[in-house]
Amino acid sequence: MGGWANEREVSLMSGRGVAEALRAKGYRVTEIDMGRDVAARLAEAAPDVVFNALHGVPGEDGSVQGMLDLMGLAYTHSGLATSVIAIDKQLTKQALVPQGIPMPGGRIVASEELFERDPLPRPYVLKPVNEGSSVGVAIVTDDSECGNPIVREAPGPWREFAELLAEPFIKGRELTTAVIDGADGPRALGVTELVIAEGFYDYEHKYTEGRTEHVCPARIPPEIAALCEQYALKAHKVLGCHGTSRTDFRWDDELGEEGLFVLETNTQPGMTPLSLVPEQASHAGIDYADLVDLLVKEALRVHASKEKANG
């Protein structure tokens, strides 16, 4: 848990919650706030399984997964290839759109270009290509205080990232669906609507209590809920996710089914008290400790299957 990514503090919150739940289930737990000596600390701990409660880079992008693979350790959540693809929003599109999963169009732009002209008609969205969900997202509108074209000195992700993904802004509602693996394969847990009093569902709204209302189950037509679950399950399978994933949507309710778009699939969803996967699991009858236990057991199953395949 922890590490040095933008989402360090949230990862620490996830890790503490997970450790407490594991201890309550009878596991012996070593908590590691990841530093550059993480491999040495893991070797010293010699765990049966690693619970990966990291968010963002390098815990979510395949780097830690590759290290754990080389060390021969079992670990929760998705593996190296899935992590590399899913954290990169453009690679995710290349994997999911040909499989019939609708996602917004758009293109990667150098931040320097933004100071000369808009890459898309306003309103549009700018986001880092390979950061955790909701980190560094900006919506550029005609009324934006960032200027037109964008002023170099204006606050925004263009000051932090050399490249950004520009996508058309999809008006409407914010929805999300969690998927968990079990003995009978993956299943979708339901749909939550995220209702924001003002602004949009950015990193601050996600992890600040009271800033966002979670409506679970979402008050949406049954056919839209079914489509969310269908797309989330398909994304989980196409990307090769393990343990759990969470797929985020925007839905323009004026367009019905045609207005539903996948934004991204998260392979390391948060496990804090405010997090969406534990909340959806609870509504599905799975309490927090049982969810954590399920993820550990799934990690051990996947590892045993890899070991068998490798002889």
PDB file of C-alpha atoms in Angstrom:
ATOM      1  CA  MET A   1       0.000   0.000   0.000  1.00  0.00           C
ATOM      2  CA  GLY A   2       1.039   3.643  -0.166  1.00  0.00           C
ATOM      3  CA  GLY A   3       3.851   4.125  -2.643  1.00  0.00           C
ATOM      4  CA  TRP A   4       4.610   7.443  -4.318  1.00  0.00           C
ATOM      5  CA  ALA A   5       1.765   7.872  -6.822  1.00  0.00           C
ATOM      6  CA  ASN A   6      -0.770  10.710  -6.826  1.00  0.00           C
ATOM      7  CA  GLU A   7      -3.161   8.357  -5.047  1.00  0.00           C
ATOM      8  CA  ARG A   8      -0.794   7.502  -2.162  1.00  0.00           C
ATOM      9  CA  GLU A   9      -3.072   8.654   0.669  1.00  0.00           C
ATOM     10  CA  VAL A  10      -6.076   6.787  -0.690  1.00  0.00           C
ATOM     11  CA  SER A  11      -3.946   3.659  -1.124  1.00  0.00           C
ATOM     12  CA  LEU A  12      -2.901   3.882   2.523  1.00  0.00           C
ATOM     13  CA  MET A  13      -6.571   4.105   3.528  1.00  0.00           C
ATOM     14  CA  SER A  14      -7.382   1.072   1.369  1.00  0.00           C
ATOM     15  CA  GLY A  15      -4.434  -0.852   2.778  1.00  0.00           C
ATOM     16  CA  ARG A  16      -5.319  -0.193   6.410  1.00  0.00           C
ATOM     17  CA  GLY A  17      -8.910  -1.297   5.843  1.00  0.00           C
ATOM     18  CA  VAL A  18      -7.784  -4.451   4.058  1.00  0.00           C
ATOM     19  CA  ALA A  19      -5.215  -5.314   6.761  1.00  0.00           C
ATOM     20  CA  GLU A  20      -7.797  -4.932   9.517  1.00  0.00           C
ATOM     21  CA  ALA A  21     -10.288  -7.134   7.639  1.00  0.00           C
ATOM     22  CA  LEU A  22      -7.673  -9.813   6.945  1.00  0.00           C
ATOM     23  CA  ARG A  23      -6.642  -9.941  10.591  1.00  0.00           C
ATOM     24  CA  ALA A  24     -10.299 -10.289  11.589  1.00  0.00           C
ATOM     25  CA  LYS A  25     -10.449 -13.292   9.232  1.00  0.00           C
ATOM     26  CA  GLY A  26      -7.465 -14.899  10.968  1.00  0.00           C
ATOM     27  CA  TYR A  27      -4.689 -14.073   8.492  1.00  0.00           C
ATOM     28  CA  ARG A  28      -1.197 -13.053   9.603  1.00  0.00           C
ATOM     29  CA  VAL A  29      -0.616  -9.683   7.950  1.00  0.00           C
ATOM     30  CA  THR A  30       2.494  -7.646   7.200  1.00  0.00           C
ATOM     31  CA  GLU A  31       1.783  -4.066   6.100  1.00  0.00           C
ATOM     32  CA  ILE A  32       4.273  -2.631   3.605  1.00  0.00           C
ATOM     33  CA  ASP A  33       4.242   1.054   2.703  1.00  0.00           C
ATOM     34  CA  MET A  34       5.977   0.646  -0.644  1.00  0.00           C
ATOM     35  CA  GLY A  35       9.369   2.265  -1.097  1.00  0.00           C
ATOM     36  CA  ARG A  36      12.196   1.507  -3.518  1.00  0.00           C
ATOM     37  CA  ASP A  37      13.210  -1.401  -1.263  1.00  0.00           C
ATOM     38  CA  VAL A  38       9.887  -3.156  -1.756  1.00  0.00           C
ATOM     39  CA  ALA A  39      11.397  -6.311  -3.307  1.00  0.00           C
ATOM     40  CA  ALA A  40      13.752  -6.786  -0.365  1.00  0.00           C
ATOM     41  CA  ARG A  41      10.916  -6.254   2.111  1.00  0.00           C
ATOM     42  CA  LEU A  42       8.725  -8.759   0.284  1.00  0.00           C
ATOM     43  CA  ALA A  43      11.535 -11.314   0.238  1.00  0.00           C
ATOM     44  CA  GLU A  44      11.960 -10.837   3.979  1.00  0.00           C
ATOM     45  CA  ALA A  45       8.225 -11.201   4.649  1.00  0.00           C
ATOM     46  CA  ALA A  46       7.961 -14.306   2.403  1.00  0.00           C
ATOM     47  CA  PRO A  47       4.156 -14.036   2.081  1.00  0.00           C
ATOM     48  CA  ASP A  48       1.788 -16.738   0.864  1.00  0.00           C
ATOM     49  CA  VAL A  49      -0.053 -14.020  -1.045  1.00  0.00           C
ATOM     50  CA  VAL A  50       0.333 -10.264  -1.599  1.00  0.00           C
ATOM     51  CA  PHE A  51      -2.758  -8.084  -1.336  1.00  0.00           C
ATOM     52  CA  ASN A  52      -2.114  -5.267  -3.813  1.00  0.00           C
ATOM     53  CA  ALA A  53      -3.845  -2.187  -2.360  1.00  0.00           C
ATOM     54  CA  LEU A  54      -1.792   0.235  -4.495  1.00  0.00           C
ATOM     55  CA  HIS A  55      -3.468   2.746  -6.822  1.00  0.00           C
ATOM     56  CA  GLY A  56      -1.994   4.467  -9.870  1.00  0.00           C
ATOM     57  CA  VAL A  57       1.615   4.113 -11.038  1.00  0.00           C
ATOM     58  CA  PRO A  58       3.564   1.839 -10.403  1.00  0.00           C
ATOM     59  CA  GLY A  59       1.088  -0.361  -8.518  1.00  0.00           C
ATOM     60  CA  GLU A  60      -1.597  -0.405 -11.190  1.00  0.00           C
ATOM     61  CA  ASP A  61       0.338  -0.167 -14.467  1.00  0.00           C
ATOM     62  CA  GLY A  62       2.029  -3.587 -14.565  1.00  0.00           C
ATOM     63  CA  SER A  63       5.311  -2.569 -12.901  1.00  0.00           C
ATOM     64  CA  VAL A  64       4.567  -4.136  -9.509  1.00  0.00           C
ATOM     65  CA  GLN A  65       2.797  -7.041 -11.188  1.00  0.00           C
ATOM     66  CA  GLY A  66       5.941  -7.825 -13.210  1.00  0.00           C
ATOM     67  CA  MET A  67       8.092  -7.704 -10.078  1.00  0.00           C
ATOM     68  CA  LEU A  68       5.736 -10.057  -8.229  1.00  0.00           C
ATOM     69  CA  ASP A  69       5.701 -12.422 -11.220  1.00  0.00           C
ATOM     70  CA  LEU A  70       9.505 -12.525 -11.238  1.00  0.00           C
ATOM     71  CA  MET A  71       9.509 -13.242  -7.502  1.00  0.00           C
ATOM     72  CA  GLY A  72       7.005 -16.059  -7.986  1.00  0.00           C
ATOM     73  CA  LEU A  73       4.514 -14.525  -5.555  1.00  0.00           C
ATOM     74  CA  ALA A  74       0.737 -14.839  -5.647  1.00  0.00           C
ATOM     75  CA  TYR A  75      -1.030 -11.456  -5.693  1.00  0.00           C
ATOM     76  CA  THR A  76      -4.534 -10.050  -5.844  1.00  0.00           C
ATOM     77  CA  HIS A  77      -6.154  -8.269  -8.774  1.00  0.00           C
ATOM     78  CA  SER A  78      -5.084  -8.334 -12.412  1.00  0.00           C
ATOM     79  CA  GLY A  79      -1.791  -9.458 -13.896  1.00  0.00           C
ATOM     80  CA  LEU A  80       0.890  -7.693 -15.895  1.00  0.00           C
ATOM     81  CA  ALA A  81      -0.595  -7.585 -19.410  1.00  0.00           C
ATOM     82  CA  THR A  82      -4.064  -6.604 -18.224  1.00  0.00           C
ATOM     83  CA  SER A  83      -2.639  -3.864 -15.996  1.00  0.00           C
ATOM     84  CA  VAL A  84      -0.536  -2.398 -18.810  1.00  0.00           C
ATOM     85  CA  ILE A  85      -3.528  -2.203 -21.143  1.00  0.00           C
ATOM     86  CA  ALA A  86      -6.235  -1.109 -18.694  1.00  0.00           C
ATOM     87  CA  ILE A  87      -4.351   1.842 -17.199  1.00  0.00           C
ATOM     88  CA  ASP A  88      -3.668   3.216 -20.685  1.00  0.00           C
ATOM     89  CA  LYS A  89      -6.961   4.721 -21.805  1.00  0.00           C
ATOM     90  CA  GLN A  90      -6.053   4.612 -25.483  1.00  0.00           C
ATOM     91  CA  LEU A  91      -4.955   0.940 -25.350  1.00  0.00           C
ATOM     92  CA  THR A  92      -8.186   0.150 -23.494  1.00  0.00           C
ATOM     93  CA  LYS A  93     -10.182   1.630 -26.368  1.00  0.00           C
ATOM     94  CA  GLN A  94      -8.214  -0.420 -28.877  1.00  0.00           C
ATOM     95  CA  ALA A  95      -9.073  -3.568 -26.915  1.00  0.00           C
ATOM     96  CA  LEU A  96     -12.732  -2.885 -26.104  1.00  0.00           C
ATOM     97  CA  VAL A  97     -14.250  -0.940 -29.001  1.00  0.00           C
ATOM     98  CA  PRO A  98     -13.696  -3.737 -31.591  1.00  0.00           C
ATOM     99  CA  GLN A  99     -15.567  -6.042 -29.182  1.00  0.00           C
ATOM    100  CA  GLY A 100     -18.691  -3.902 -29.420  1.00  0.00           C
ATOM    101  CA  ILE A 101     -18.194  -1.852 -26.261  1.00  0.00           C
ATOM    102  CA  PRO A 102     -18.986   1.813 -26.970  1.00  0.00           C
ATOM    103  CA  MET A 103     -16.406   4.365 -25.804  1.00  0.00           C
ATOM    104  CA  PRO A 104     -15.986   8.078 -26.610  1.00  0.00           C
ATOM    105  CA  GLY A 105     -13.855   9.015 -29.611  1.00  0.00           C
ATOM    106  CA  GLY A 106     -10.935  11.396 -29.285  1.00  0.00           C
ATOM    107  CA  ARG A 107      -7.188  11.481 -29.713  1.00  0.00           C
ATOM    108  CA  ILE A 108      -3.916  11.917 -27.839  1.00  0.00           C
ATOM    109  CA  VAL A 109      -2.545  15.462 -27.968  1.00  0.00           C
ATOM    110  CA  ALA A 110       0.707  17.017 -26.842  1.00  0.00           C
ATOM    111  CA  SER A 111      -0.006  19.521 -24.077  1.00  0.00           C
ATOM    112  CA  GLU A 112       1.976  22.122 -26.068  1.00  0.00           C
ATOM    113  CA  GLU A 113      -0.655  21.936 -28.827  1.00  0.00           C
ATOM    114  CA  LEU A 114      -3.373  23.045 -26.423  1.00  0.00           C
ATOM    115  CA  PHE A 115      -1.832  26.503 -26.101  1.00  0.00           C
ATOM    116  CA  GLU A 116      -2.300  27.088 -29.851  1.00  0.00           C
ATOM    117  CA  ARG A 117      -5.721  25.589 -30.572  1.00  0.00           C
ATOM    118  CA  ASP A 118      -8.411  23.289 -29.171  1.00  0.00           C
ATOM    119  CA  PRO A 119      -8.015  19.658 -30.303  1.00  0.00           C
ATOM    120  CA  LEU A 120     -11.817  19.172 -30.357  1.00  0.00           C
ATOM    121  CA  PRO A 121     -14.883  21.419 -30.396  1.00  0.00           C
ATOM    122  CA  ARG A 122     -15.808  22.608 -26.898  1.00  0.00           C
ATOM    123  CA  PRO A 123     -16.968  21.183 -24.552  1.00  0.00           C
ATOM    124  CA  TYR A 124     -14.367  18.425 -24.399  1.00  0.00           C
ATOM    125  CA  VAL A 125     -12.517  16.449 -21.732  1.00  0.00           C
ATOM    126  CA  LEU A 126      -8.773  16.263 -21.126  1.00  0.00           C
ATOM    127  CA  LYS A 127      -7.286  13.454 -19.037  1.00  0.00           C
ATOM    128  CA  PRO A 128      -3.894  11.779 -18.546  1.00  0.00           C
ATOM    129  CA  VAL A 129      -3.400   8.764 -20.781  1.00  0.00           C
ATOM    130  CA  ASN A 130      -2.195   6.426 -18.041  1.00  0.00           C
ATOM    131  CA  GLU A 131      -3.120   7.572 -14.553  1.00  0.00           C
ATOM    132  CA  GLY A 132      -5.671   6.178 -12.130  1.00  0.00           C
ATOM    133  CA  SER A 133      -9.316   7.070 -12.670  1.00  0.00           C
ATOM    134  CA  SER A 134     -10.369  10.686 -12.041  1.00  0.00           C
ATOM    135  CA  VAL A 135      -6.768  11.909 -11.597  1.00  0.00           C
ATOM    136  CA  GLY A 136      -5.974  15.066 -13.573  1.00  0.00           C
ATOM    137  CA  VAL A 137      -9.282  15.282 -15.456  1.00  0.00           C
ATOM    138  CA  ALA A 138     -10.402  18.665 -16.838  1.00  0.00           C
ATOM    139  CA  ILE A 139     -13.548  19.660 -18.732  1.00  0.00           C
ATOM    140  CA  VAL A 140     -12.924  22.498 -21.172  1.00  0.00           C
ATOM    141  CA  THR A 141     -16.014  24.570 -21.987  1.00  0.00           C
ATOM    142  CA  ASP A 142     -16.710  27.968 -23.565  1.00  0.00           C
ATOM    143  CA  ASP A 143     -16.982  29.349 -20.041  1.00  0.00           C
ATOM    144  CA  SER A 144     -13.762  27.768 -18.747  1.00  0.00           C
ATOM    145  CA  GLU A 145     -11.387  30.129 -16.971  1.00  0.00           C
ATOM    146  CA  CYS A 146      -8.416  28.443 -18.667  1.00  0.00           C
ATOM    147  CA  GLY A 147      -8.688  30.747 -21.695  1.00  0.00           C
ATOM    148  CA  ASN A 148      -9.399  30.163 -25.371  1.00  0.00           C
ATOM    149  CA  PRO A 149      -7.059  28.772 -26.489  1.00  0.00           C
ATOM    150  CA  ILE A 150      -5.879  27.367 -23.156  1.00  0.00           C
ATOM    151  CA  VAL A 151      -3.384  29.604 -21.383  1.00  0.00           C
ATOM    152  CA  ARG A 152      -0.159  27.848 -20.411  1.00  0.00           C
ATOM    153  CA  GLU A 153      -0.265  29.251 -16.858  1.00  0.00           C
ATOM    154  CA  ALA A 154      -3.893  28.249 -16.171  1.00  0.00           C
ATOM    155  CA  PRO A 155      -4.359  25.440 -13.595  1.00  0.00           C
ATOM    156  CA  GLY A 156      -4.940  22.107 -15.306  1.00  0.00           C
ATOM    157  CA  PRO A 157      -3.425  18.745 -16.270  1.00  0.00           C
ATOM    158  CA  TRP A 158      -1.490  20.371 -19.161  1.00  0.00           C
ATOM    159  CA  ARG A 159       0.910  21.722 -16.521  1.00  0.00           C
ATOM    160  CA  GLU A 160       1.665  18.238 -15.200  1.00  0.00           C
ATOM    161  CA  PHE A 161       1.540  15.907 -18.212  1.00  0.00           C
ATOM    162  CA  ALA A 162       3.321  16.179 -21.581  1.00  0.00           C
ATOM    163  CA  GLU A 163       0.505  14.295 -23.345  1.00  0.00           C
ATOM    164  CA  LEU A 164      -3.224  14.126 -22.687  1.00  0.00           C
ATOM    165  CA  LEU A 165      -6.192  12.272 -24.094  1.00  0.00           C
ATOM    166  CA  ALA A 166      -8.836  14.603 -25.525  1.00  0.00           C
ATOM    167  CA  GLU A 167     -12.382  13.218 -25.715  1.00  0.00           C
ATOM    168  CA  PRO A 168     -15.773  14.730 -26.563  1.00  0.00           C
ATOM    169  CA  PHE A 169     -17.724  15.645 -23.424  1.00  0.00           C
ATOM    170  CA  ILE A 170     -20.699  13.345 -22.888  1.00  0.00           C
ATOM    171  CA  LYS A 171     -23.439  15.099 -20.986  1.00  0.00           C
ATOM    172  CA  GLY A 172     -25.630  13.143 -18.646  1.00  0.00           C
ATOM    173  CA  ARG A 173     -25.216  10.837 -15.694  1.00  0.00           C
ATOM    174  CA  GLU A 174     -22.245   9.107 -14.041  1.00  0.00           C
ATOM    175  CA  LEU A 175     -22.675   5.340 -13.539  1.00  0.00           C
ATOM    176  CA  THR A 176     -20.354   2.558 -12.409  1.00  0.00           C
ATOM    177  CA  THR A 177     -20.480  -1.236 -12.189  1.00  0.00           C
ATOM    178  CA  ALA A 178     -18.236  -3.537 -10.165  1.00  0.00           C
ATOM    179  CA  VAL A 179     -17.371  -7.082 -11.232  1.00  0.00           C
ATOM    180  CA  ILE A 180     -15.967  -9.758  -8.929  1.00  0.00           C
ATOM    181  CA  ASP A 181     -14.628 -13.230  -9.696  1.00  0.00           C
ATOM    182  CA  GLY A 182     -15.987 -16.248  -7.886  1.00  0.00           C
ATOM    183  CA  ALA A 183     -16.153 -20.018  -8.107  1.00  0.00           C
ATOM    184  CA  ASP A 184     -18.632 -19.742 -10.989  1.00  0.00           C
ATOM    185  CA  GLY A 185     -16.695 -17.055 -12.852  1.00  0.00           C
ATOM    186  CA  PRO A 186     -17.095 -13.260 -12.864  1.00  0.00           C
ATOM    187  CA  ARG A 187     -20.377 -11.552 -12.013  1.00  0.00           C
ATOM    188  CA  ALA A 188     -21.525  -7.958 -12.047  1.00  0.00           C
ATOM    189  CA  LEU A 189     -22.656  -6.628  -8.672  1.00  0.00           C
ATOM    190  CA  GLY A 190     -25.037  -3.922  -9.858  1.00  0.00           C
ATOM    191  CA  VAL A 191     -25.010  -0.266 -10.899  1.00  0.00           C
ATOM    192  CA  THR A 192     -24.326   2.822  -8.774  1.00  0.00           C
ATOM    193  CA  GLU A 193     -25.130   6.354  -9.877  1.00  0.00           C
ATOM    194  CA  LEU A 194     -22.783   9.080  -8.664  1.00  0.00           C
ATOM    195  CA  VAL A 195     -24.711  12.273  -8.059  1.00  0.00           C
ATOM    196  CA  ILE A 196     -22.512  15.353  -7.699  1.00  0.00           C
ATOM    197  CA  ALA A 197     -23.918  18.554  -6.250  1.00  0.00           C
ATOM    198  CA  GLU A 198     -21.701  20.679  -8.494  1.00  0.00           C
ATOM    199  CA  GLY A 199     -18.784  20.158 -10.883  1.00  0.00           C
ATOM    200  CA  PHE A 200     -17.987  16.624 -12.028  1.00  0.00           C
ATOM    201  CA  TYR A 201     -16.767  13.350 -10.522  1.00  0.00           C
ATOM    202  CA  ASP A 202     -13.087  14.166 -10.150  1.00  0.00           C
ATOM    203  CA  TYR A 203     -10.530  12.861  -7.654  1.00  0.00           C
ATOM    204  CA  GLU A 204     -11.594  15.288  -4.925  1.00  0.00           C
ATOM    205  CA  HIS A 205     -15.283  14.393  -5.248  1.00  0.00           C
ATOM    206  CA  LYS A 206     -14.454  10.696  -5.238  1.00  0.00           C
ATOM    207  CA  TYR A 207     -12.574  10.659  -1.936  1.00  0.00           C
ATOM    208  CA  THR A 208     -14.111  13.543   0.036  1.00  0.00           C
ATOM    209  CA  GLU A 209     -17.016  12.480   2.209  1.00  0.00           C
ATOM    210  CA  GLY A 210     -20.228  14.324   1.437  1.00  0.00           C
ATOM    211  CA  ARG A 211     -19.145  15.617  -1.992  1.00  0.00           C
ATOM    212  CA  THR A 212     -20.835  12.813  -3.956  1.00  0.00           C
ATOM    213  CA  GLU A 213     -24.042  10.875  -3.300  1.00  0.00           C
ATOM    214  CA  HIS A 214     -23.857   7.173  -4.175  1.00  0.00           C
ATOM    215  CA  VAL A 215     -27.257   5.906  -5.321  1.00  0.00           C
ATOM    216  CA  CYS A 216     -27.078   2.116  -5.179  1.00  0.00           C
ATOM    217  CA  PRO A 217     -28.861   0.564  -6.918  1.00  0.00           C
ATOM    218  CA  ALA A 218     -29.055   3.365  -9.472  1.00  0.00           C
ATOM    219  CA  ARG A 219     -32.509   4.701 -10.284  1.00  0.00           C
ATOM    220  CA  ILE A 220     -32.263   3.984 -13.996  1.00  0.00           C
ATOM    221  CA  PRO A 221     -34.346   1.932 -16.453  1.00  0.00           C
ATOM    222  CA  PRO A 222     -33.767  -1.838 -16.129  1.00  0.00           C
ATOM    223  CA  GLU A 223     -32.512  -2.074 -19.716  1.00  0.00           C
ATOM    224  CA  ILE A 224     -29.762   0.511 -19.001  1.00  0.00           C
ATOM    225  CA  ALA A 225     -28.770  -1.302 -15.792  1.00  0.00           C
ATOM    226  CA  ALA A 226     -28.604  -4.590 -17.708  1.00  0.00           C
ATOM    227  CA  LEU A 227     -26.462  -2.956 -20.419  1.00  0.00           C
ATOM    228  CA  CYS A 228     -24.050  -1.537 -17.811  1.00  0.00           C
ATOM    229  CA  GLU A 229     -23.623  -4.987 -16.279  1.00  0.00           C
ATOM    230  CA  GLN A 230     -23.210  -6.560 -19.721  1.00  0.00           C
ATOM    231  CA  TYR A 231     -20.513  -4.085 -20.796  1.00  0.00           C
ATOM    232  CA  ALA A 232     -18.688  -4.281 -17.431  1.00  0.00           C
ATOM    233  CA  LEU A 233     -18.614  -8.079 -17.547  1.00  0.00           C
ATOM    234  CA  LYS A 234     -17.438  -8.079 -21.158  1.00  0.00           C
ATOM    235  CA  ALA A 235     -14.702  -5.532 -20.392  1.00  0.00           C
ATOM    236  CA  HIS A 236     -13.558  -7.622 -17.402  1.00  0.00           C
ATOM    237  CA  LYS A 237     -13.278 -10.711 -19.613  1.00  0.00           C
ATOM    238  CA  VAL A 238     -11.786  -9.042 -22.729  1.00  0.00           C
ATOM    239  CA  LEU A 239      -9.090  -7.281 -20.685  1.00  0.00           C
ATOM    240  CA  GLY A 240      -8.408 -10.456 -18.679  1.00  0.00           C
ATOM    241  CA  CYS A 241      -9.102  -8.925 -15.258  1.00  0.00           C
ATOM    242  CA  HIS A 242      -8.833 -10.995 -12.088  1.00  0.00           C
ATOM    243  CA  GLY A 243     -10.333 -10.596  -8.639  1.00  0.00           C
ATOM    244  CA  THR A 244     -12.326  -7.452  -9.201  1.00  0.00           C
ATOM    245  CA  SER A 245     -12.677  -4.561 -11.626  1.00  0.00           C
ATOM    246  CA  ARG A 246     -14.890  -1.500 -11.864  1.00  0.00           C
ATOM    247  CA  THR A 247     -16.129  -0.033 -15.136  1.00  0.00           C
ATOM    248  CA  ASP A 248     -17.214   3.620 -15.269  1.00  0.00           C
ATOM    249  CA  PHE A 249     -19.848   5.010 -17.629  1.00  0.00           C
ATOM    250  CA  ARG A 250     -21.437   8.256 -18.819  1.00  0.00           C
ATOM    251  CA  TRP A 251     -25.064   7.995 -19.840  1.00  0.00           C
ATOM    252  CA  ASP A 252     -26.925  10.646 -21.824  1.00  0.00           C
ATOM    253  CA  ASP A 253     -30.422   9.707 -20.679  1.00  0.00           C
ATOM    254  CA  GLU A 254     -32.006  11.626 -23.561  1.00  0.00           C
ATOM    255  CA  LEU A 255     -30.558   9.062 -25.999  1.00  0.00           C
ATOM    256  CA  GLY A 256     -31.516   5.827 -24.233  1.00  0.00           C
ATOM    257  CA  GLU A 257     -29.233   2.848 -24.888  1.00  0.00           C
ATOM    258  CA  GLU A 258     -27.376   4.778 -27.612  1.00  0.00           C
ATOM    259  CA  GLY A 259     -26.289   7.318 -24.994  1.00  0.00           C
ATOM    260  CA  LEU A 260     -24.333   4.863 -22.803  1.00  0.00           C
ATOM    261  CA  PHE A 261     -20.527   4.975 -23.084  1.00  0.00           C
ATOM    262  CA  VAL A 262     -17.758   3.195 -21.178  1.00  0.00           C
ATOM    263  CA  LEU A 263     -15.107   5.630 -19.939  1.00  0.00           C
ATOM    264  CA  GLU A 264     -12.610   3.149 -18.490  1.00  0.00           C
ATOM    265  CA  THR A 265     -12.132  -0.070 -16.552  1.00  0.00           C
ATOM    266  CA  ASN A 266     -10.253   0.111 -13.257  1.00  0.00           C
ATOM    267  CA  THR A 267      -8.239  -2.975 -12.313  1.00  0.00           C
ATOM    268  CA  GLN A 268      -7.328  -1.679  -8.817  1.00  0.00           C
ATOM    269  CA  PRO A 269     -10.566  -0.179  -7.493  1.00  0.00           C
ATOM    270  CA  GLY A 270     -10.368   1.558  -4.128  1.00  0.00           C
ATOM    271  CA  MET A 271     -11.046  -0.360  -0.927  1.00  0.00           C
ATOM    272  CA  THR A 272     -11.649   2.622   1.379  1.00  0.00           C
ATOM    273  CA  PRO A 273     -14.851   3.178   3.380  1.00  0.00           C
ATOM    274  CA  LEU A 274     -16.027   5.512   0.566  1.00  0.00           C
ATOM    275  CA  SER A 275     -15.104   3.110  -2.222  1.00  0.00           C
ATOM    276  CA  LEU A 276     -17.621   1.830  -4.717  1.00  0.00           C
ATOM    277  CA  VAL A 277     -16.700  -1.861  -4.977  1.00  0.00           C
ATOM    278  CA  PRO A 278     -17.143  -2.575  -1.227  1.00  0.00           C
ATOM    279  CA  GLU A 279     -20.392  -0.600  -1.323  1.00  0.00           C
ATOM    280  CA  GLN A 280     -21.795  -2.585  -4.251  1.00  0.00           C
ATOM    281  CA  ALA A 281     -20.603  -5.835  -2.676  1.00  0.00           C
ATOM    282  CA  SER A 282     -22.451  -4.925   0.518  1.00  0.00           C
ATOM    283  CA  HIS A 283     -25.663  -4.359  -1.449  1.00  0.00           C
ATOM    284  CA  ALA A 284     -25.118  -7.781  -3.019  1.00  0.00           C
ATOM    285  CA  GLY A 285     -24.841  -9.385   0.439  1.00  0.00           C
ATOM    286  CA  ILE A 286     -21.023  -9.569   0.651  1.00  0.00           C
ATOM    287  CA  ASP A 287     -19.564  -7.694   3.622  1.00  0.00           C
ATOM    288  CA  TYR A 288     -16.165  -5.996   3.500  1.00  0.00           C
ATOM    289  CA  ALA A 289     -14.203  -8.761   5.267  1.00  0.00           C
ATOM    290  CA  ASP A 290     -15.741 -11.451   3.060  1.00  0.00           C
ATOM    291  CA  LEU A 291     -14.913  -9.410  -0.051  1.00  0.00           C
ATOM    292  CA  VAL A 292     -11.264  -9.113   1.008  1.00  0.00           C
ATOM    293  CA  ASP A 293     -11.165 -12.835   1.800  1.00  0.00           C
ATOM    294  CA  LEU A 294     -12.672 -13.616  -1.606  1.00  0.00           C
ATOM    295  CA  LEU A 295      -9.956 -11.586  -3.368  1.00  0.00           C
ATOM    296  CA  VAL A 296      -7.204 -13.422  -1.471  1.00  0.00           C
ATOM    297  CA  LYS A 297      -8.666 -16.828  -2.302  1.00  0.00           C
ATOM    298  CA  GLU A 298      -9.032 -15.856  -5.968  1.00  0.00           C
ATOM    299  CA  ALA A 299      -5.393 -14.715  -6.038  1.00  0.00           C
ATOM    300  CA  LEU A 300      -4.248 -18.069  -4.661  1.00  0.00           C
ATOM    301  CA  ARG A 301      -6.419 -19.906  -7.206  1.00  0.00           C
ATOM    302  CA  VAL A 302      -4.992 -17.901 -10.130  1.00  0.00           C
ATOM    303  CA  HIS A 303      -1.436 -18.435  -8.879  1.00  0.00           C
ATOM    304  CA  ALA A 304      -1.947 -22.187  -8.510  1.00  0.00           C
ATOM    305  CA  SER A 305      -3.353 -22.315 -12.042  1.00  0.00           C
ATOM    306  CA  LYS A 306      -0.277 -20.457 -13.386  1.00  0.00           C
ATOM    307  CA  GLU A 307       2.065 -22.780 -11.527  1.00  0.00           C
ATOM    308  CA  LYS A 308       0.290 -25.834 -12.945  1.00  0.00           C
ATOM    309  CA  ALA A 309       0.417 -24.417 -16.487  1.00  0.00           C
ATOM    310  CA  ASN A 310       4.151 -23.757 -16.126  1.00  0.00           C
ATOM    311  CA  GLY A 311       4.789 -27.300 -14.967  1.00  0.00           C
TER     312      GLY A 311
END
